[in-house]
Amino acid sequence: MHFRAAFVYLVPAVHCLDAVNYGAFTQTAAFSIANQLKIFERIGLNVTYLQIPNSTFAYPNLLNGGYDVLTGTIDNVVNLRFNQKASLTVLGQVDSGPDIVLAATPNITNVHQLRGKPLMVDSPTSGYAYILRKILSLYGLKLENGDYFFQAAGSTALRYKYLTTGSLPNGTTVYATILTYPFTQLAQGLLPGERPIILARASDFIEPLSSTAITVAESSLSNGPKRNIIKRFVAALYASGSYLAATENEDCAVQAIMKQLNVTREVAQLEYVAATSPISGESTNPESNLNVSKQGLWNVIDVRSQFGGFATIANGEGFDFVEATQPGVGNMIDYSLRDDVLRTYGMWMKDTMNIGIRLCDTF
Ligand SMILES: *[C@@H]1O[C@H](CO)[C@@H](O)[C@H](O)[C@H]1NC(C)=O
Ligand SMILES: *[C@@H]1O[C@H](CO)[C@@H](O)[C@H](O)[C@H]1NC(C)=O
Ligand SMILES: *[C@@H]1O[C@H](CO)[C@@H](O)[C@H](O)[C@H]1NC(C)=O
Ligand SMILES: *[C@@H]1O[C@H](CO)[C@@H](O)[C@H](O)[C@H]1NC(C)=O
Ligand SMILES: *[C@@H]1O[C@H](CO)[C@@H](O)[C@H](O)[C@H]1NC(C)=O
Ligand SMILES: *[C@@H]1O[C@H](CO)[C@@H](O)[C@H](O)[C@H]1NC(C)=O
């Protein structure tokens, strides 16, 4: 018999990954897991994390295609959508106010010492500036009375850097700002004389709070290829958030956070506790299913209203916030992509959680 030689070529699997430009203020715990456990790659995505410098830059950049998807506090969307009719869409809630605190330089030990001081914010009309005003107003300090003033200093990553170095790049002394995950706990890794002082915790004043949200330009949802990429991105975050939420994965989640943030195990453990907090932790998992908390959203709207944050709609006078926040296609909140993800990738997400346990052994 004549045998024809069989040549077996060992061709490396060709992974054609689709590029995703992901704009974010911070690296959430679910993102750390997705990145470290290569969950984005498993769903065919090459995600580039683009650190957002400030919210004033971020949202126009999302609308003009500079980012495919962004995570940021839902207050920004409420502001831009209702005040400026910006076509931004929230696909789901990521967390309920991630470890948000008012933190100060080490020689400031109580809120009253902030009287007369400049306080760092991203932008005076966006993000966490209204939370800061709410907390300080309850201590009797009011921006409108000149009890303190604002310094626009950029996103939390920059403000953390300035807070821990004590000054802005131009040498101006800084005193306090809002910090969030992961910076609140990163600060705990610093030496006592350098460690920022936590003056107040947002969840003691506003609770529940709807905060970080997966946000896209509305137009990208009717663009087939782009929608498909965003769908897979959401599936990867959902799978990673589910992994984070399962207590049996604690050890691996801590390791993923440790590697992603380049922090000690002690700090990573604190981050894990913050990210899984039932009050202010992350919620990209079946427990909350990316649902935006209604009460959390009313609190966002109330706090903004209290300080004149709906100026271009006559401060909300006569504006139907209930109707404007109804989920639906073409509305501010649109769960149709989330529902699509659950239908298409439900099995994939379950499978990924199991694979994640094995992948963790490679750390
Ligand atoms: C992922 O994207 C980056 C930046 O565009 C590129 O340098 C890299 O080669 C890509 N990796 C893969 C596996 O496609
Ligand atoms: C804290 O330290 C800074 C810089 O050394 C100084 O300018 C500021 O006055 C101090 N604040 C208080 C409340 O002591
Ligand atoms: C926001 O970031 C952009 C891009 O880096 C920068 O040009 C701009 O000056 C920043 N604005 C503020 C208020 O920090
Ligand atoms: C330093 O930068 C801050 C924030 O951009 C600005 O408000 C302040 O006026 C600057 N100070 C000086 C002395 O240039
Ligand atoms: C991680 O942190 C250590 C200690 O702070 C530092 O020396 C190192 O350069 C960091 N590595 C990366 C990749 O940032
Ligand atoms: C999410 O909200 C929908 C209504 O929009 C509700 O039917 C569902 O039960 C909620 N899911 C969770 C897990 O809260």
Coordinates of C-alpha atoms and ligand atoms in Angstrom, one line a residue:
M1 CA 0.0 0.0 0.0
H2 CA 1.1 3.4 -0.7
F3 CA 0.9 6.0 2.0
R4 CA 1.0 9.6 1.1
A5 CA 3.0 11.6 3.6
A6 CA 0.8 13.7 5.7
F7 CA 2.1 17.1 6.5
V8 CA 0.6 18.7 9.5
Y9 CA 1.2 22.3 9.7
L10 CA 0.9 23.8 13.2
V11 CA -0.6 27.0 12.4
P12 CA -1.0 29.4 15.4
A13 CA -4.6 30.2 15.8
V14 CA -5.3 33.5 14.0
H15 CA -7.0 35.9 16.4
C16 CA -8.5 38.7 14.5
L17 CA -9.3 41.0 17.4
D18 CA -11.5 44.0 16.9
A19 CA -10.1 47.2 18.4
V20 CA -12.0 49.0 21.1
N21 CA -11.1 52.5 22.4
Y22 CA -12.3 52.5 25.9
G23 CA -12.3 55.9 27.7
A24 CA -12.4 55.7 31.5
F25 CA -11.7 57.8 34.6
T26 CA -10.5 54.8 36.6
Q27 CA -9.8 51.1 36.2
T28 CA -12.7 49.4 37.8
A29 CA -12.2 46.0 39.5
A30 CA -14.3 44.3 36.7
F31 CA -12.0 45.9 34.2
S32 CA -8.9 44.6 36.1
I33 CA -10.3 41.1 35.9
A34 CA -11.3 41.3 32.3
N35 CA -7.9 42.6 31.4
Q36 CA -5.8 40.2 33.6
L37 CA -7.8 37.1 32.8
K38 CA -7.8 38.0 29.1
I39 CA -11.6 38.0 28.9
F40 CA -11.6 40.7 26.3
E41 CA -9.4 38.6 24.0
R42 CA -11.7 35.6 24.5
I43 CA -14.5 37.6 23.0
G44 CA -12.4 38.9 20.2
L45 CA -11.6 42.3 21.4
N46 CA -8.4 44.3 21.7
V47 CA -9.3 46.9 24.3
T48 CA -7.1 50.0 24.6
Y49 CA -7.7 51.7 27.9
L50 CA -7.6 55.5 27.4
Q51 CA -7.2 57.5 30.6
I52 CA -9.7 60.4 30.5
P53 CA -8.0 63.6 31.4
N54 CA -11.2 65.4 32.4
S55 CA -15.0 65.2 31.7
T56 CA -15.0 68.4 29.6
F57 CA -12.8 66.6 27.1
A58 CA -14.3 63.1 27.5
Y59 CA -18.0 63.4 26.4
P60 CA -17.4 65.4 23.2
N61 CA -14.7 62.9 22.4
L62 CA -17.1 60.1 22.9
L63 CA -19.6 61.8 20.6
N64 CA -17.1 62.4 17.9
G65 CA -15.9 58.8 17.9
G66 CA -12.6 59.2 19.8
Y67 CA -13.9 56.6 22.3
D68 CA -16.2 53.7 21.3
V69 CA -17.4 53.4 24.9
L70 CA -16.8 55.2 28.1
T71 CA -17.5 54.7 31.8
G72 CA -18.2 57.7 33.9
T73 CA -20.6 59.0 36.4
I74 CA -24.2 59.1 35.2
D75 CA -24.5 62.7 36.4
N76 CA -22.5 63.8 33.4
V77 CA -25.0 62.2 31.1
V78 CA -28.0 63.7 33.0
N79 CA -26.3 67.1 32.6
L80 CA -25.3 66.9 29.0
R81 CA -28.5 65.2 27.8
F82 CA -31.0 67.3 29.6
N83 CA -29.2 70.7 29.6
Q84 CA -27.5 70.4 26.2
K85 CA -29.5 67.7 24.3
A86 CA -26.3 65.7 23.8
S87 CA -27.1 62.3 22.2
L88 CA -25.5 60.2 24.9
T89 CA -26.9 56.8 26.0
V90 CA -26.4 54.9 29.2
L91 CA -26.4 51.1 28.7
G92 CA -26.2 50.2 32.3
Q93 CA -24.9 51.1 35.8
V94 CA -21.5 49.9 36.8
D95 CA -21.5 51.0 40.5
S96 CA -23.3 53.0 43.1
G97 CA -20.6 55.6 44.0
P98 CA -17.3 53.7 44.1
D99 CA -15.7 54.4 47.4
I100 CA -16.4 58.2 47.0
V101 CA -14.9 60.3 49.8
L102 CA -13.8 63.8 50.5
A103 CA -10.1 63.5 51.1
A104 CA -7.7 66.2 52.3
T105 CA -4.0 66.8 52.6
P106 CA -2.5 65.4 55.9
N107 CA -2.6 68.7 57.9
I108 CA -6.4 69.2 57.3
T109 CA -8.3 67.1 59.8
N110 CA -11.8 68.5 59.7
V111 CA -14.2 69.9 57.2
H112 CA -14.2 73.4 58.8
Q113 CA -10.5 73.8 58.0
L114 CA -11.6 73.9 54.3
R115 CA -13.2 77.4 54.8
G116 CA -11.6 79.9 52.5
K117 CA -9.7 77.2 50.6
P118 CA -9.7 76.1 46.9
L119 CA -10.9 72.6 46.4
M120 CA -10.0 70.5 43.4
V121 CA -12.7 69.3 41.0
D122 CA -12.8 67.9 37.6
S123 CA -15.2 70.6 36.3
P124 CA -17.3 72.9 38.6
T125 CA -20.5 71.8 36.8
S126 CA -19.9 68.1 36.4
G127 CA -19.1 64.8 38.0
Y128 CA -18.5 64.9 41.7
A129 CA -18.6 68.7 42.2
Y130 CA -22.2 68.6 43.2
I131 CA -21.6 65.8 45.7
L132 CA -18.9 67.9 47.2
R133 CA -21.2 70.9 47.4
K134 CA -23.9 68.7 49.1
I135 CA -21.6 67.4 51.7
L136 CA -20.0 70.8 52.5
S137 CA -23.5 72.5 52.6
L138 CA -24.5 70.1 55.4
Y139 CA -21.5 71.4 57.3
G140 CA -22.6 74.9 56.7
L141 CA -20.0 75.7 54.0
K142 CA -21.5 77.1 50.8
L143 CA -19.8 77.8 47.5
E144 CA -22.3 80.5 46.7
N145 CA -21.4 82.3 49.9
G146 CA -17.7 82.2 49.0
D147 CA -16.9 79.8 51.9
Y148 CA -14.6 77.9 49.5
F149 CA -13.9 77.9 45.8
F150 CA -13.2 75.5 43.0
Q151 CA -9.9 74.7 41.2
A152 CA -10.5 72.8 37.9
A153 CA -7.8 70.2 38.1
G154 CA -8.9 67.2 35.9
S155 CA -10.1 63.7 36.6
T156 CA -9.6 61.7 39.8
A157 CA -6.2 60.2 38.7
L158 CA -4.8 63.7 38.3
R159 CA -6.4 65.0 41.5
Y160 CA -5.0 62.1 43.5
K161 CA -1.5 62.9 42.1
Y162 CA -1.8 66.5 43.1
L163 CA -3.4 65.8 46.5
T164 CA -0.5 63.4 47.4
T165 CA 2.2 65.7 46.1
G166 CA 0.5 68.8 47.8
S167 CA 0.4 71.0 44.7
L168 CA -0.8 71.6 41.2
P169 CA 1.8 71.5 38.4
N170 CA 2.1 75.3 38.5
G171 CA 3.0 75.1 42.2
T172 CA -0.4 76.2 43.7
T173 CA -1.1 74.5 47.1
V174 CA -4.0 72.0 47.1
Y175 CA -6.1 71.0 50.1
A176 CA -8.9 68.6 49.3
T177 CA -10.8 66.9 46.7
I178 CA -13.2 64.0 46.0
L179 CA -11.5 60.6 45.6
T180 CA -13.0 57.4 44.3
Y181 CA -12.0 53.8 43.7
P182 CA -9.2 52.8 43.5
F183 CA -7.6 56.0 44.8
T184 CA -9.3 56.0 48.2
Q185 CA -7.7 52.7 49.2
L186 CA -4.4 53.4 47.3
A187 CA -4.0 56.3 49.7
Q188 CA -4.1 53.8 52.5
G189 CA -0.9 52.3 51.2
L190 CA 1.0 55.6 51.9
L191 CA 3.0 56.4 55.0
P192 CA 1.0 58.1 57.8
G193 CA 2.5 61.6 57.3
E194 CA 1.8 61.4 53.5
R195 CA -1.6 59.7 53.7
P196 CA -4.6 61.9 52.7
I197 CA -7.2 62.3 55.5
I198 CA -10.7 61.1 54.8
L199 CA -13.0 63.9 56.0
A200 CA -16.3 62.4 54.8
R201 CA -17.7 59.5 53.0
A202 CA -20.3 60.3 50.3
S203 CA -22.5 57.3 51.1
D204 CA -23.1 58.8 54.6
F205 CA -24.8 61.7 52.9
I206 CA -26.3 60.5 49.7
E207 CA -27.5 56.9 49.5
P208 CA -28.4 55.2 47.3
L209 CA -26.4 56.8 44.5
S210 CA -26.3 55.8 40.9
S211 CA -22.8 56.6 39.7
T212 CA -20.5 55.0 37.1
A213 CA -22.4 54.1 33.9
I214 CA -21.5 52.4 30.6
T215 CA -22.0 55.3 28.2
V216 CA -22.0 55.4 24.4
A217 CA -22.9 57.9 21.6
E218 CA -26.5 57.1 20.7
S219 CA -25.5 56.9 17.0
S220 CA -23.2 53.9 17.6
L221 CA -26.2 51.8 18.6
S222 CA -27.6 51.9 15.1
N223 CA -24.2 51.2 13.5
G224 CA -24.1 47.4 13.1
P225 CA -20.4 46.6 13.4
K226 CA -20.0 49.2 16.2
R227 CA -23.0 47.9 18.1
N228 CA -21.6 44.4 17.9
I229 CA -18.2 45.5 19.3
I230 CA -19.9 47.3 22.2
K231 CA -22.1 44.3 22.8
R232 CA -19.0 42.1 23.3
F233 CA -17.3 44.7 25.4
V234 CA -20.4 44.8 27.7
A235 CA -20.5 40.9 27.8
A236 CA -16.8 40.9 28.9
L237 CA -17.4 43.4 31.6
Y238 CA -20.6 41.6 32.7
A239 CA -18.7 38.3 32.9
S240 CA -15.9 39.9 34.8
G241 CA -18.3 41.6 37.2
S242 CA -20.0 38.3 37.8
Y243 CA -16.7 36.7 38.5
L244 CA -15.9 39.5 41.0
A245 CA -19.2 39.1 42.7
A246 CA -18.8 35.4 43.4
T247 CA -17.1 35.1 46.8
E248 CA -15.2 31.9 45.9
N249 CA -13.2 34.0 43.4
E250 CA -11.9 36.4 46.0
D251 CA -8.3 35.3 45.9
C252 CA -8.1 35.5 42.2
A253 CA -9.9 38.8 42.0
V254 CA -7.5 40.3 44.6
Q255 CA -4.6 39.0 42.4
A256 CA -6.0 40.5 39.3
I257 CA -6.5 43.9 41.0
M258 CA -3.0 43.7 42.5
K259 CA -1.4 43.1 39.0
Q260 CA -3.6 45.6 37.2
L261 CA -3.0 48.4 39.7
N262 CA 0.5 47.4 40.6
V263 CA -0.2 47.6 44.3
T264 CA 0.6 45.4 47.3
R265 CA -1.6 42.5 48.3
E266 CA -2.8 44.5 51.3
V267 CA -4.0 47.4 49.2
A268 CA -5.5 45.1 46.6
Q269 CA -7.4 43.4 49.4
L270 CA -8.8 46.8 50.5
E271 CA -9.7 47.5 46.9
Y272 CA -11.6 44.2 46.7
V273 CA -13.6 45.0 49.8
A274 CA -14.5 48.5 48.3
A275 CA -15.4 47.0 44.9
T276 CA -17.7 44.4 46.4
S277 CA -19.4 46.7 49.0
P278 CA -23.1 46.2 48.9
I279 CA -23.6 50.0 49.4
S280 CA -21.1 51.5 46.9
G281 CA -19.5 48.6 45.1
E282 CA -19.6 47.4 41.5
S283 CA -22.7 45.9 40.0
T284 CA -21.9 44.5 36.5
N285 CA -23.4 41.2 37.5
P286 CA -26.7 39.3 37.5
E287 CA -27.5 40.6 41.1
S288 CA -28.2 44.0 39.7
N289 CA -28.1 43.2 36.0
L290 CA -26.6 46.6 35.1
N291 CA -29.9 48.2 36.2
V292 CA -29.7 51.9 37.0
S293 CA -31.0 52.4 40.5
K294 CA -34.1 54.6 40.3
Q295 CA -33.6 56.0 43.8
G296 CA -29.9 56.4 43.0
L297 CA -30.8 58.4 39.9
W298 CA -33.3 60.6 41.8
N299 CA -30.6 61.4 44.2
V300 CA -28.3 62.5 41.4
I301 CA -31.0 64.7 40.0
D302 CA -32.0 66.1 43.4
V303 CA -28.4 67.0 44.3
R304 CA -27.8 68.7 40.9
S305 CA -31.2 70.5 41.2
Q306 CA -30.3 71.8 44.7
F307 CA -27.3 73.8 43.2
G308 CA -28.9 75.1 40.0
G309 CA -27.5 72.4 37.9
F310 CA -30.3 72.4 35.4
A311 CA -29.8 76.0 34.3
T312 CA -30.7 75.6 30.7
I313 CA -34.0 73.8 31.4
A314 CA -35.0 76.6 33.8
N315 CA -33.6 74.6 36.7
G316 CA -35.8 71.7 36.0
E317 CA -39.0 73.8 36.4
G318 CA -41.7 71.9 34.5
F319 CA -39.3 69.3 33.2
D320 CA -40.6 65.7 33.4
F321 CA -37.6 63.8 34.8
V322 CA -39.7 60.7 35.2
E323 CA -40.5 60.5 31.5
A324 CA -36.9 61.6 30.6
T325 CA -35.4 58.7 32.6
Q326 CA -37.7 56.0 31.3
P327 CA -35.6 53.3 29.8
G328 CA -36.1 52.7 26.1
V329 CA -34.6 52.8 22.6
G330 CA -33.6 56.4 21.8
N331 CA -33.8 57.4 25.5
M332 CA -31.1 58.4 28.0
I333 CA -31.2 54.8 29.4
D334 CA -31.4 52.0 26.9
Y335 CA -31.2 48.4 28.1
S336 CA -31.8 46.9 24.7
L337 CA -28.1 46.2 24.2
R338 CA -27.8 44.7 27.7
D339 CA -30.8 42.4 26.9
D340 CA -29.2 41.5 23.6
V341 CA -26.0 40.6 25.4
L342 CA -27.8 38.3 27.8
R343 CA -29.5 36.6 24.9
T344 CA -26.4 36.2 22.8
Y345 CA -23.7 35.7 25.3
G346 CA -25.4 34.3 28.4
M347 CA -23.8 30.9 27.9
W348 CA -20.5 32.4 27.0
M349 CA -20.5 34.4 30.2
K350 CA -21.2 31.3 32.3
D351 CA -18.4 29.4 30.5
T352 CA -16.0 32.3 31.0
M353 CA -16.5 32.4 34.7
N354 CA -15.5 28.7 34.9
I355 CA -12.5 29.3 32.6
G356 CA -11.6 32.3 34.8
I357 CA -11.0 30.0 37.7
R358 CA -8.5 28.0 35.8
L359 CA -6.8 31.0 34.3
C360 CA -6.2 32.3 37.7
D361 CA -3.8 29.5 38.5
T362 CA -1.4 31.0 35.9
F363 CA -0.8 34.0 38.1
Ligands
LIG1 C1 -4.0 45.8 20.0 O1 -4.0 47.2 19.7 C2 -2.8 47.8 19.9 C3 -3.0 49.3 19.7 O2 -3.7 49.6 18.6 C4 -1.8 47.2 18.9 O3 -0.5 47.8 19.1 C5 -1.7 45.7 19.1 O4 -0.9 45.2 18.2 C6 -3.1 45.1 19.1 N1 -3.0 43.7 19.5 C7 -3.6 42.7 18.9 C8 -3.3 41.3 19.4 O5 -4.3 42.9 17.9
LIG2 C1 -1.1 72.6 55.5 O1 0.1 72.6 54.8 C2 0.2 73.6 53.8 C3 1.5 73.3 53.0 O2 2.6 73.1 53.9 C4 0.1 75.0 54.3 O3 0.1 75.9 53.3 C5 -1.3 75.1 55.0 O4 -1.4 76.3 55.6 C6 -1.5 74.0 56.0 N1 -2.8 74.0 56.5 C7 -3.2 73.9 57.8 C8 -4.7 73.9 58.1 O5 -2.4 73.8 58.7
LIG3 C1 -9.0 68.7 29.7 O1 -8.2 67.9 28.9 C2 -7.8 68.4 27.7 C3 -7.1 67.3 26.9 O2 -6.0 66.8 27.6 C4 -7.0 69.7 27.9 O3 -6.7 70.2 26.7 C5 -7.8 70.7 28.7 O4 -7.1 71.8 29.0 C6 -8.3 70.0 30.0 N1 -9.3 70.9 30.7 C7 -9.3 71.1 32.0 C8 -10.4 72.1 32.4 O5 -8.5 70.6 32.7
LIG4 C1 -2.6 77.2 38.6 O1 -3.5 76.3 38.0 C2 -4.8 76.4 38.5 C3 -5.6 75.3 37.9 O2 -5.5 75.3 36.5 C4 -5.4 77.8 38.2 O3 -6.7 77.9 38.8 C5 -4.5 78.8 38.9 O4 -4.9 80.1 38.6 C6 -3.0 78.6 38.5 N1 -2.2 79.5 39.3 C7 -1.2 80.2 38.8 C8 -0.4 81.0 39.8 O5 -0.9 80.2 37.6
LIG5 C1 5.0 49.0 40.2 O1 5.3 49.6 41.4 C2 6.6 49.6 41.8 C3 6.7 50.1 43.3 O2 5.9 51.2 43.5 C4 7.4 50.4 40.9 O3 8.8 50.4 41.2 C5 7.3 49.8 39.5 O4 8.0 50.6 38.5 C6 5.8 49.7 39.1 N1 5.7 49.0 37.9 C7 4.9 49.4 36.8 C8 4.8 48.5 35.7 O5 4.3 50.5 36.9
LIG6 C1 -33.9 45.2 36.4 O1 -35.0 46.1 36.1 C2 -36.0 45.4 35.4 C3 -37.0 46.5 35.0 O2 -36.4 47.4 34.2 C4 -36.6 44.4 36.3 O3 -37.6 43.7 35.6 C5 -35.6 43.4 36.8 O4 -36.1 42.6 37.8 C6 -34.4 44.2 37.4 N1 -33.3 43.2 37.7 C7 -32.7 43.2 38.8 C8 -31.7 42.1 39.0 O5 -32.8 44.1 39.7

